[in-house]
Structures are given as C-alpha cells and as structure tokens.
C-alpha cells in the first residue's frame, strides 16, 4: 500500500496507474467535477473501473448542512456527467440504508453505487 497526500484535481500518480478507483461520498465537494474526473480517467488503466458512492438527492436534502458548500447530484445527472468525461456506466446499485435517528427524526437514507468504465 502506497499512500500519498494529494488532491483529486492533481493526483500524484502517473498515467494508467490503477485498475480501479473508488470515490465514496466526496463528489459533493467538487465545484468543477470535470477537473477531478479527468484526473481519475488519466490514472485509470484502459478499461479501468471507477466506483462512485453517492446518496440520492432526497436523502441528501434531509440534512440541513447540505445547503452549504455541497453540490448535489442525482443518479441520472451523475451518470450523464460520467458519460460526458469518457466513462461508460456499467452498473447502478441502489440500497436503502438502515433507519437512523437524526436530530429527533427517523431517516431512511438511500445509497447509490455507480460503476463506470474508462472507454
């Protein structure tokens, strides 16, 4: 395991370094997702896989803090963005998470995993 500190805008790895890249619950903070996706694309080997974990828009809107500095993406909008940057969406998995208590409210959040392949 070789860990390096860096930004997904400028990944500290050579081209075609990885078979798979995982990105879980961070795309909300990408003001310009294309810049980050271009870097993911660059470091993936040909036919490499990119796994994105997000929550549904409905789930994210349950949290008051998402009004501040979050870019929310629904399943279809994220798939469209992936396609725009050269990825082919292979699979989408959706799952209802266990119910949780948040500030006295019971929430049922929905998680989405989108698997895309570098074209």
Coordinates of C-alpha atoms in Angstrom, one line a residue:
X1 CA 0.0 0.0 0.0
X2 CA 1.4 3.3 -1.1
X3 CA -0.5 6.3 0.4
X4 CA 0.1 9.8 -0.8
X5 CA -1.4 13.0 0.2
X6 CA -2.9 15.0 -2.7
X7 CA -5.9 16.5 -4.3
X8 CA -8.2 14.7 -6.8
X9 CA -7.7 17.7 -9.0
X10 CA -4.0 16.8 -9.4
X11 CA -3.5 13.1 -8.5
X12 CA 0.2 12.4 -7.5
X13 CA 0.3 9.2 -9.7
X14 CA 1.5 8.5 -13.3
X15 CA -0.9 7.9 -16.1
X16 CA -2.5 4.4 -16.2
X17 CA -1.6 3.5 -12.6
X18 CA -4.8 1.8 -11.4
X19 CA -7.2 -0.9 -12.3
X20 CA -9.9 0.6 -10.1
X21 CA -10.6 4.0 -8.4
X22 CA -13.1 4.3 -5.5
X23 CA -14.8 7.6 -4.7
X24 CA -17.2 7.5 -1.8
X25 CA -19.4 10.5 -0.7
X26 CA -16.9 13.1 -1.9
X27 CA -18.3 14.3 -5.3
X28 CA -20.5 16.8 -3.3
X29 CA -17.4 18.9 -2.7
X30 CA -16.2 19.1 -6.3
X31 CA -17.1 22.5 -7.6
X32 CA -15.9 21.5 -11.0
X33 CA -16.4 17.8 -11.3
X34 CA -14.8 17.6 -14.7
X35 CA -11.4 18.5 -13.4
X36 CA -11.5 15.6 -11.0
X37 CA -12.9 13.2 -13.4
X38 CA -10.2 14.0 -16.0
X39 CA -7.7 13.1 -13.3
X40 CA -9.4 9.8 -12.4
X41 CA -9.6 9.0 -16.1
X42 CA -5.9 9.7 -16.5
X43 CA -4.7 7.5 -13.7
X44 CA -7.0 4.6 -14.7
X45 CA -5.6 1.8 -16.9
X46 CA -7.5 1.1 -20.2
X47 CA -10.9 -0.4 -19.3
X48 CA -10.3 0.5 -15.6
X49 CA -13.3 0.8 -13.3
X50 CA -14.5 3.9 -11.4
X51 CA -16.8 3.3 -8.5
X52 CA -18.8 6.3 -7.2
X53 CA -20.8 6.2 -4.0
X54 CA -23.4 8.9 -3.5
X55 CA -26.7 9.3 -1.7
X56 CA -30.0 10.1 -3.5
X57 CA -30.9 13.8 -3.7
X58 CA -33.9 13.1 -1.5
X59 CA -31.6 11.6 1.1
X60 CA -29.1 14.5 1.0
X61 CA -31.8 17.1 1.2
X62 CA -32.8 15.6 4.6
X63 CA -29.6 17.1 6.1
X64 CA -29.7 20.9 6.8
X65 CA -25.9 21.2 6.3
X66 CA -26.0 20.2 2.6
X67 CA -27.2 23.8 1.8
X68 CA -23.7 25.0 2.5
X69 CA -21.0 24.1 0.0
X70 CA -22.5 20.9 -1.3
X71 CA -23.2 20.1 -5.0
X72 CA -25.9 17.5 -5.1
X73 CA -26.1 15.0 -7.9
X74 CA -28.9 12.6 -8.6
X75 CA -28.3 9.2 -10.1
X76 CA -29.2 10.4 -13.7
X77 CA -27.2 13.6 -13.5
X78 CA -24.1 11.8 -12.2
X79 CA -24.4 9.2 -14.9
X80 CA -24.6 12.0 -17.5
X81 CA -21.5 13.7 -16.2
X82 CA -19.6 10.4 -16.2
X83 CA -20.6 9.9 -19.8
X84 CA -19.5 13.4 -20.7
X85 CA -16.0 12.7 -19.4
X86 CA -15.4 9.4 -21.2
X87 CA -16.8 6.9 -18.8
X88 CA -19.4 4.2 -19.8
X89 CA -21.8 3.4 -17.0
X90 CA -21.9 -0.4 -16.5
X91 CA -24.0 -0.8 -13.4
X92 CA -26.0 1.1 -10.8
X93 CA -26.9 -0.4 -7.4
X94 CA -29.3 1.3 -5.1
X95 CA -29.9 0.3 -1.5
X96 CA -32.0 1.7 1.4
X97 CA -29.7 2.1 4.4
X98 CA -30.8 1.1 7.9
X99 CA -33.1 3.7 9.5
X100 CA -31.3 6.2 11.7
X101 CA -32.2 9.0 14.1
X102 CA -31.1 12.4 13.1
X103 CA -32.0 15.3 15.4
X104 CA -35.1 13.5 16.7
X105 CA -36.3 12.5 13.2
X106 CA -36.2 9.0 11.9
X107 CA -34.5 8.9 8.5
X108 CA -34.3 6.2 5.8
X109 CA -31.4 7.2 3.5
X110 CA -30.7 5.7 0.1
X111 CA -27.2 4.9 -1.1
X112 CA -26.3 4.6 -4.8
X113 CA -23.1 3.0 -6.2
X114 CA -22.4 3.7 -9.9
X115 CA -19.8 1.6 -11.6
X116 CA -18.3 3.1 -14.7
X117 CA -15.5 2.0 -17.1
X118 CA -12.9 4.1 -18.8
X119 CA -13.6 4.0 -22.6

